[in-house]
Coordinates of C-alpha atoms in Angstrom, one line a residue:
Chain H
M1442 CA -97.0 -132.6 139.9
S1443 CA -99.6 -130.0 140.9
E1444 CA -102.5 -129.8 143.4
F1445 CA -104.7 -130.7 140.4
D1446 CA -103.2 -134.2 140.0
P1447 CA -105.2 -137.0 141.5
E1448 CA -103.9 -138.3 144.8
P1449 CA -103.2 -141.9 143.6
L1450 CA -101.1 -140.5 140.7
I1451 CA -99.0 -138.5 143.2
L1452 CA -98.6 -141.6 145.5
A1453 CA -97.5 -143.7 142.5
A1454 CA -94.8 -141.1 141.6
E1455 CA -93.6 -141.2 145.3
Q1456 CA -93.2 -144.9 145.1
F1457 CA -91.1 -144.6 141.9
A1458 CA -89.0 -141.9 143.5
R1459 CA -88.0 -144.3 146.3
L1460 CA -86.1 -146.4 143.8
P1461 CA -82.3 -145.7 143.7
G1462 CA -81.2 -143.4 140.9
I1463 CA -84.8 -142.3 140.1
G1464 CA -85.3 -138.6 140.8
L1465 CA -88.6 -136.8 141.3
K1466 CA -88.9 -135.7 137.7
T1467 CA -88.3 -139.2 136.3
A1468 CA -90.7 -140.7 138.9
Q1469 CA -93.5 -138.4 137.7
R1470 CA -92.8 -139.3 134.1
L1471 CA -93.0 -143.0 135.0
A1472 CA -96.3 -142.5 136.9
Y1473 CA -97.9 -140.7 133.9
H1474 CA -96.6 -143.6 131.7
I1475 CA -98.2 -146.2 133.9
L1476 CA -101.6 -144.5 133.5
N1477 CA -101.3 -144.8 129.7
Q1478 CA -100.6 -148.5 129.8
P1479 CA -103.2 -151.3 129.5
E1480 CA -104.3 -152.5 132.9
E1481 CA -103.0 -156.1 132.3
Q1482 CA -99.5 -154.7 131.6
V1483 CA -99.5 -152.8 134.9
E1484 CA -100.6 -155.9 136.7
A1485 CA -97.8 -157.9 135.1
F1486 CA -95.4 -155.3 136.3
A1487 CA -96.6 -155.3 139.9
E1488 CA -96.8 -159.1 140.0
G1489 CA -93.4 -159.6 138.5
I1490 CA -91.7 -157.4 141.1
L1491 CA -93.7 -158.8 144.0
N1492 CA -93.0 -162.4 142.9
A1493 CA -89.2 -161.7 142.7
R1494 CA -89.2 -160.3 146.2
R1495 CA -91.3 -163.2 147.6
S1496 CA -89.8 -166.2 145.8
V1497 CA -86.1 -165.4 145.5
K1498 CA -84.1 -166.6 148.6
T1499 CA -80.4 -166.5 149.3
C1500 CA -78.2 -169.6 148.9
S1501 CA -77.6 -171.2 152.3
V1502 CA -73.9 -171.6 151.4
C1503 CA -72.7 -168.5 149.5
Q1504 CA -75.6 -166.1 150.3
N1505 CA -76.1 -165.2 146.6
F1506 CA -79.7 -164.8 145.4
C1507 CA -81.1 -168.2 144.4
G1508 CA -84.4 -169.9 143.6
G1509 CA -83.9 -172.9 145.9
E1510 CA -81.9 -173.9 149.0
V1511 CA -78.5 -174.0 147.4
C1512 CA -77.5 -172.1 144.3
P1513 CA -76.3 -173.8 141.0
I1514 CA -72.7 -172.7 141.6
C1515 CA -72.4 -174.1 145.1
D1516 CA -74.2 -177.2 143.9
D1517 CA -71.8 -177.8 141.0
D1518 CA -69.3 -180.6 141.8
S1519 CA -66.9 -179.4 139.1
R1520 CA -66.2 -176.1 140.9
D1521 CA -63.3 -175.8 143.3
K1522 CA -64.9 -175.4 146.8
R1523 CA -61.5 -174.7 148.4
T1524 CA -61.2 -171.3 146.7
I1525 CA -63.7 -168.7 147.9
C1526 CA -64.1 -165.4 146.1
V1527 CA -65.6 -162.8 148.5
V1528 CA -67.7 -160.1 146.8
E1529 CA -70.0 -157.2 147.8
A1530 CA -73.1 -158.1 145.8
P1531 CA -74.8 -160.6 143.5
K1532 CA -74.0 -158.4 140.5
D1533 CA -70.3 -159.0 141.1
V1534 CA -70.9 -162.8 140.9
T1535 CA -72.5 -162.1 137.5
A1536 CA -69.5 -160.1 136.3
F1537 CA -67.0 -162.9 137.3
E1538 CA -69.2 -165.6 135.8
R1539 CA -69.4 -163.6 132.6
S1540 CA -65.6 -163.2 132.4
G1541 CA -65.4 -167.0 132.7
G1542 CA -62.0 -166.8 134.4
F1543 CA -62.9 -168.3 137.8
N1544 CA -63.7 -171.9 138.7
G1545 CA -64.0 -171.5 142.5
V1546 CA -67.0 -170.6 144.5
Y1547 CA -68.3 -167.2 145.9
H1548 CA -69.4 -165.6 149.1
V1549 CA -71.7 -162.6 148.8
L1550 CA -71.4 -160.1 151.7
H1551 CA -74.5 -158.1 150.7
G1552 CA -72.7 -154.8 151.4
L1553 CA -69.4 -153.3 152.5
L1554 CA -68.3 -152.1 155.9
S1555 CA -69.3 -148.4 156.2
P1556 CA -69.4 -147.0 159.7
I1557 CA -70.6 -143.6 158.3
N1558 CA -73.8 -145.3 157.0
G1559 CA -74.1 -147.5 160.2
I1560 CA -73.0 -150.7 158.4
G1561 CA -70.9 -152.8 160.7
P1562 CA -69.8 -156.5 160.6
Q1563 CA -73.2 -157.6 161.9
Q1564 CA -75.0 -156.2 158.9
L1565 CA -72.9 -158.2 156.4
K1566 CA -72.8 -162.0 155.8
I1567 CA -69.5 -162.3 157.7
K1568 CA -70.6 -164.9 160.2
E1569 CA -71.7 -167.1 157.3
L1570 CA -68.3 -166.7 155.7
M1571 CA -66.5 -167.7 158.8
G1572 CA -68.7 -170.8 159.2
R1573 CA -67.6 -172.2 155.8
L1574 CA -63.8 -171.7 156.1
T1575 CA -63.1 -175.1 157.6
D1576 CA -62.3 -176.8 154.2
C1577 CA -60.8 -173.8 152.5
D1578 CA -57.3 -173.1 151.0
E1579 CA -57.6 -169.6 149.7
V1580 CA -60.0 -166.6 150.2
I1581 CA -59.8 -164.0 147.4
M1582 CA -61.0 -160.5 148.4
A1583 CA -62.8 -159.2 145.4
T1584 CA -64.3 -156.0 146.8
D1585 CA -64.3 -152.7 144.9
P1586 CA -61.1 -150.6 145.0
T1587 CA -62.9 -148.0 147.1
V1588 CA -62.4 -146.8 150.7
E1589 CA -65.2 -149.1 151.9
G1590 CA -64.0 -152.0 149.7
E1591 CA -60.5 -151.8 151.0
A1592 CA -61.6 -151.5 154.6
T1593 CA -63.8 -154.5 154.3
A1594 CA -60.9 -156.5 152.7
V1595 CA -58.4 -155.6 155.4
Y1596 CA -60.9 -156.3 158.2
L1597 CA -61.7 -159.7 156.8
S1598 CA -58.1 -160.7 156.1
R1599 CA -57.2 -159.8 159.7
M1600 CA -59.8 -162.3 160.8
I1601 CA -59.0 -165.1 158.3
K1602 CA -55.2 -165.1 158.1
P1603 CA -54.7 -166.3 161.8
M1604 CA -56.7 -169.4 160.8
G1605 CA -53.8 -170.3 158.5
I1606 CA -55.8 -169.6 155.3
K1607 CA -54.2 -167.8 152.4
V1608 CA -55.9 -164.5 151.7
T1609 CA -55.3 -162.7 148.4
R1610 CA -56.9 -159.7 146.7
L1611 CA -57.5 -158.7 143.0
A1612 CA -54.6 -157.0 141.2
Y1613 CA -54.6 -153.3 140.8
G1614 CA -53.4 -151.7 137.5
L1615 CA -54.4 -150.2 134.2
P1616 CA -57.7 -151.5 132.8
A1617 CA -57.5 -153.3 129.5
G1618 CA -57.7 -150.8 126.6
A1619 CA -57.0 -147.8 128.8
A1620 CA -54.9 -144.8 127.7
I1621 CA -52.1 -144.0 130.1
E1622 CA -52.7 -140.4 129.4
Y1623 CA -56.1 -140.5 131.0
A1624 CA -55.4 -142.8 133.9
D1625 CA -55.8 -141.3 137.3
D1626 CA -52.8 -140.8 139.6
V1627 CA -53.6 -143.6 142.0
T1628 CA -54.1 -146.2 139.2
L1629 CA -50.8 -145.2 137.6
Q1630 CA -49.0 -145.4 140.9
R1631 CA -50.4 -148.9 141.6
A1632 CA -49.6 -150.0 138.0
L1633 CA -46.0 -148.9 138.6
E1634 CA -45.7 -150.6 142.0
N1635 CA -47.2 -153.8 140.7
R1636 CA -45.2 -153.9 137.5
S1637 CA -44.1 -157.4 136.4
E1638 CA -41.1 -158.6 134.3
L1639 CA -41.6 -159.1 130.6
Chain J
M1373 CA -77.8 -161.1 134.6
S1374 CA -76.4 -164.5 134.1
E1375 CA -77.8 -168.0 133.7
F1376 CA -77.2 -168.4 137.5
D1377 CA -79.7 -165.7 138.4
P1378 CA -83.1 -167.0 139.6
E1379 CA -85.9 -166.8 137.0
P1380 CA -88.2 -164.4 139.0
L1381 CA -85.3 -162.0 139.4
I1382 CA -84.7 -162.0 135.6
L1383 CA -88.5 -161.5 135.0
A1384 CA -88.6 -158.5 137.4
A1385 CA -85.7 -156.9 135.6
E1386 CA -87.5 -157.4 132.3
Q1387 CA -90.6 -155.6 133.8
F1388 CA -88.4 -152.7 134.8
A1389 CA -86.8 -152.5 131.4
R1390 CA -90.2 -152.0 129.8
L1391 CA -90.4 -148.6 131.5
P1392 CA -89.5 -145.6 129.3
G1393 CA -85.9 -144.4 129.8
I1394 CA -84.9 -147.5 131.9
G1395 CA -82.2 -149.5 130.1
L1396 CA -81.3 -153.1 130.7
K1397 CA -78.5 -152.2 133.1
T1398 CA -80.6 -149.9 135.3
A1399 CA -83.4 -152.5 135.2
Q1400 CA -81.1 -155.1 136.7
R1401 CA -79.9 -152.8 139.3
L1402 CA -83.5 -152.0 140.3
A1403 CA -84.4 -155.7 140.4
Y1404 CA -81.5 -156.4 142.7
H1405 CA -82.6 -153.4 144.9
I1406 CA -86.1 -154.8 145.2
L1407 CA -84.7 -158.1 146.6
N1408 CA -82.9 -156.1 149.4
Q1409 CA -86.0 -154.2 150.5
P1410 CA -88.5 -155.3 153.2
E1411 CA -91.4 -157.2 151.8
E1412 CA -94.0 -154.6 153.0
Q1413 CA -92.2 -151.9 151.1
V1414 CA -92.2 -153.9 147.9
E1415 CA -95.9 -154.5 148.5
A1416 CA -96.6 -150.8 149.0
F1417 CA -94.7 -150.1 145.7
A1418 CA -96.7 -152.7 143.7
E1419 CA -100.0 -151.5 145.2
G1420 CA -99.3 -147.8 144.8
I1421 CA -98.8 -148.3 141.1
L1422 CA -101.7 -150.6 140.5
N1423 CA -104.0 -148.3 142.5
A1424 CA -103.0 -145.3 140.3
R1425 CA -103.7 -147.2 137.1
R1426 CA -107.1 -148.5 138.4
S1427 CA -108.5 -145.5 140.2
V1428 CA -107.3 -142.6 138.1
K1429 CA -109.8 -141.7 135.3
T1430 CA -109.8 -139.0 132.7
C1431 CA -111.9 -135.8 133.0
S1432 CA -115.0 -136.2 130.8
V1433 CA -114.5 -132.6 129.6
C1434 CA -110.8 -131.9 129.2
Q1435 CA -109.4 -135.5 129.2
N1436 CA -106.8 -134.7 131.8
F1437 CA -106.1 -137.3 134.5
C1438 CA -108.6 -136.9 137.3
G1439 CA -110.0 -138.7 140.4
G1440 CA -113.7 -138.2 139.7
E1441 CA -115.9 -137.5 136.7
V1442 CA -114.9 -133.8 136.1
C1443 CA -111.4 -132.4 137.1
P1444 CA -111.0 -129.5 139.5
I1445 CA -110.1 -127.1 136.7
C1446 CA -113.1 -127.8 134.5
D1447 CA -115.3 -127.7 137.7
D1448 CA -114.0 -124.3 138.8
D1449 CA -116.5 -121.5 138.0
S1450 CA -113.8 -118.8 138.2
R1451 CA -112.0 -120.2 135.1
D1452 CA -112.7 -118.8 131.7
K1453 CA -114.4 -121.7 129.8
R1454 CA -114.3 -119.8 126.5
T1455 CA -110.5 -120.0 126.1
I1456 CA -109.2 -123.6 125.6
C1457 CA -105.5 -124.3 125.7
V1458 CA -104.8 -127.6 123.7
V1459 CA -101.8 -129.6 125.1
E1460 CA -100.2 -132.9 124.3
A1461 CA -100.1 -134.4 127.8
P1462 CA -101.2 -134.0 131.5
K1463 CA -97.6 -132.9 132.4
D1464 CA -98.1 -129.8 130.2
V1465 CA -101.2 -128.8 132.2
T1466 CA -99.0 -129.1 135.3
A1467 CA -96.4 -126.8 133.7
F1468 CA -99.0 -124.1 132.8
E1469 CA -100.6 -124.3 136.2
R1470 CA -97.2 -123.9 137.9
S1471 CA -96.5 -120.8 135.8
G1472 CA -99.8 -119.3 137.0
G1473 CA -100.2 -117.3 133.8
F1474 CA -103.4 -118.9 132.5
N1475 CA -107.0 -118.7 133.7
G1476 CA -108.7 -120.6 130.9
V1477 CA -109.3 -124.3 130.6
Y1478 CA -107.3 -127.1 128.9
H1479 CA -107.8 -129.9 126.5
V1480 CA -105.4 -132.9 126.7
L1481 CA -104.8 -134.7 123.4
H1482 CA -102.9 -137.6 125.0
G1483 CA -100.3 -137.6 122.2
L1484 CA -99.4 -135.8 119.0
L1485 CA -100.0 -136.8 115.3
S1486 CA -97.2 -139.0 114.2
P1487 CA -97.9 -141.0 111.1
I1488 CA -94.5 -142.7 111.4
N1489 CA -95.5 -144.2 114.7
G1490 CA -99.0 -145.0 113.5
I1491 CA -100.6 -142.2 115.5
G1492 CA -103.4 -140.6 113.5
P1493 CA -106.3 -138.3 114.6
Q1494 CA -108.3 -141.3 115.8
Q1495 CA -105.7 -142.1 118.5
L1496 CA -105.9 -138.6 120.0
K1497 CA -108.7 -136.9 121.9
I1498 CA -109.7 -134.8 118.9
K1499 CA -113.3 -135.9 118.7
E1500 CA -113.7 -134.8 122.3
L1501 CA -112.2 -131.4 121.5
M1502 CA -114.5 -130.8 118.6
G1503 CA -117.4 -131.7 120.8
R1504 CA -116.8 -128.8 123.3
L1505 CA -116.1 -126.0 120.8
T1506 CA -119.8 -124.7 120.7
D1507 CA -119.2 -122.2 123.5
C1508 CA -115.7 -121.2 122.7
D1509 CA -114.0 -117.9 121.7
E1510 CA -110.3 -119.0 121.3
V1511 CA -108.3 -122.1 121.0
I1512 CA -104.6 -121.8 122.0
M1513 CA -102.4 -124.4 120.4
A1514 CA -99.8 -125.2 123.0
T1515 CA -98.1 -128.2 121.5
D1516 CA -94.3 -128.6 121.6
P1517 CA -92.3 -126.7 118.9
T1518 CA -91.3 -130.0 117.3
V1519 CA -92.2 -131.6 113.9
E1520 CA -95.1 -133.6 115.5
G1521 CA -96.2 -130.6 117.6
E1522 CA -96.3 -128.3 114.7
A1523 CA -98.1 -130.8 112.4
T1524 CA -100.8 -131.4 115.1
A1525 CA -101.3 -127.6 115.6
V1526 CA -101.7 -127.0 111.9
Y1527 CA -104.0 -130.0 111.5
L1528 CA -106.3 -128.8 114.3
S1529 CA -106.3 -125.2 113.2
R1530 CA -107.5 -126.2 109.7
M1531 CA -110.4 -128.0 111.3
I1532 CA -111.3 -125.3 113.9
K1533 CA -110.8 -122.0 112.0
P1534 CA -113.7 -122.7 109.5
M1535 CA -116.0 -122.8 112.6
G1536 CA -115.3 -119.1 113.1
I1537 CA -113.2 -119.6 116.2
K1538 CA -109.9 -117.8 116.8
V1539 CA -106.9 -120.1 116.8
T1540 CA -103.6 -118.9 118.2
R1541 CA -100.4 -120.6 119.1
L1542 CA -97.6 -120.0 121.7
A1543 CA -94.9 -117.4 120.8
Y1544 CA -91.5 -118.6 119.6
G1545 CA -88.4 -116.9 120.7
L1546 CA -85.5 -116.9 123.1
P1547 CA -86.2 -118.6 126.4
A1548 CA -85.8 -116.4 129.5
G1549 CA -82.2 -116.2 130.7
A1550 CA -80.8 -117.7 127.5
A1551 CA -77.5 -116.6 125.9
I1552 CA -77.8 -115.5 122.3
E1553 CA -74.4 -117.0 121.7
Y1554 CA -75.7 -120.5 122.4
A1555 CA -79.2 -120.2 120.8
D1556 CA -79.8 -122.6 117.9
D1557 CA -80.3 -121.2 114.4
V1558 CA -84.1 -121.9 114.2
T1559 CA -84.7 -120.2 117.6
L1560 CA -82.7 -117.1 116.6
Q1561 CA -84.4 -116.9 113.2
R1562 CA -87.8 -117.0 114.9
A1563 CA -86.8 -114.5 117.6
L1564 CA -85.8 -112.1 114.8
E1565 CA -89.0 -112.7 112.7
N1566 CA -91.2 -112.2 115.8
R1567 CA -89.3 -109.1 117.1
S1568 CA -91.5 -106.5 118.8
E1569 CA -91.1 -102.7 119.1
L1570 CA -89.6 -101.4 122.3

């Protein structure tokens, strides 16, 4: 943008640029786009976003985003409440539900331990997890296979195991449809280590 | 998103997905992001965008976005009002101003002729351009070197030339710093055709 662009246009571009993954150039393009839209449409955009932020709460049990007090999964009597799958974020719940392979319940941490970014146990929903482990048989650590994901899984398992609860984690190995040729070294090593009998 | 996501969250993602260049996946990521932000910040976002749409007008002379009635460029007595550079969009004005190589004034069409997308002369600021040609020596066609850009330049020049006004267009050729090896055929052909003596 140049000095000739009106102030409100520059401010709108700055707001877009605060969104994750939106660079300055894209933000400017979006701001120009907004000016070419009918006013009702821009109002619907602003209201839709504000309404989501204001009306969506977190489930008092699993901490996933939810419209009411308790989310539909925690409220579903057919789900196995004794198996808790611990994930980083709501999007991970969506992924598991889409796969259809899990009938237990979830716990959303809303982040991973990351001392470098100042995220310690207090910033995550760990207290809430501990509070619901009284009637639990197994906790599945389903954090990403990254440094932060691993660290969080290890940290939690050290807290939970002494309570006599089984703690497991997702299997590592080749993704479905992958070519061995293009698999990275760590994945190949783990696929070898965790090989199973045919 | 799954059936378990609250309605307002899904609606917010749909609003993001209406933006150009934002796919469904990115829109969902942005909607999740919004829920994790402080409410004041989401309010500032919504207001910044609404305010831009509501307060930014177009210059009554050149049709560029502008805070008041006439934009700073059209209002600047040191600019040559007899040379009008015709561009597709406000971002093109920004590019020329950044380059610093132009001291005339602009005319923003707010689009290009594109019969396939239902954009004819009535949808562009062509009437406004014709209305300001009484005191003009030269009109520079500075539309993109694309099918629509070319068609728009040719269409306008056929209307303007009979009025006895000089109509020019931007030079075609190799961009600065380009490697001939990687130049496309059309660019190379044009660079050859428009070669100049050393």
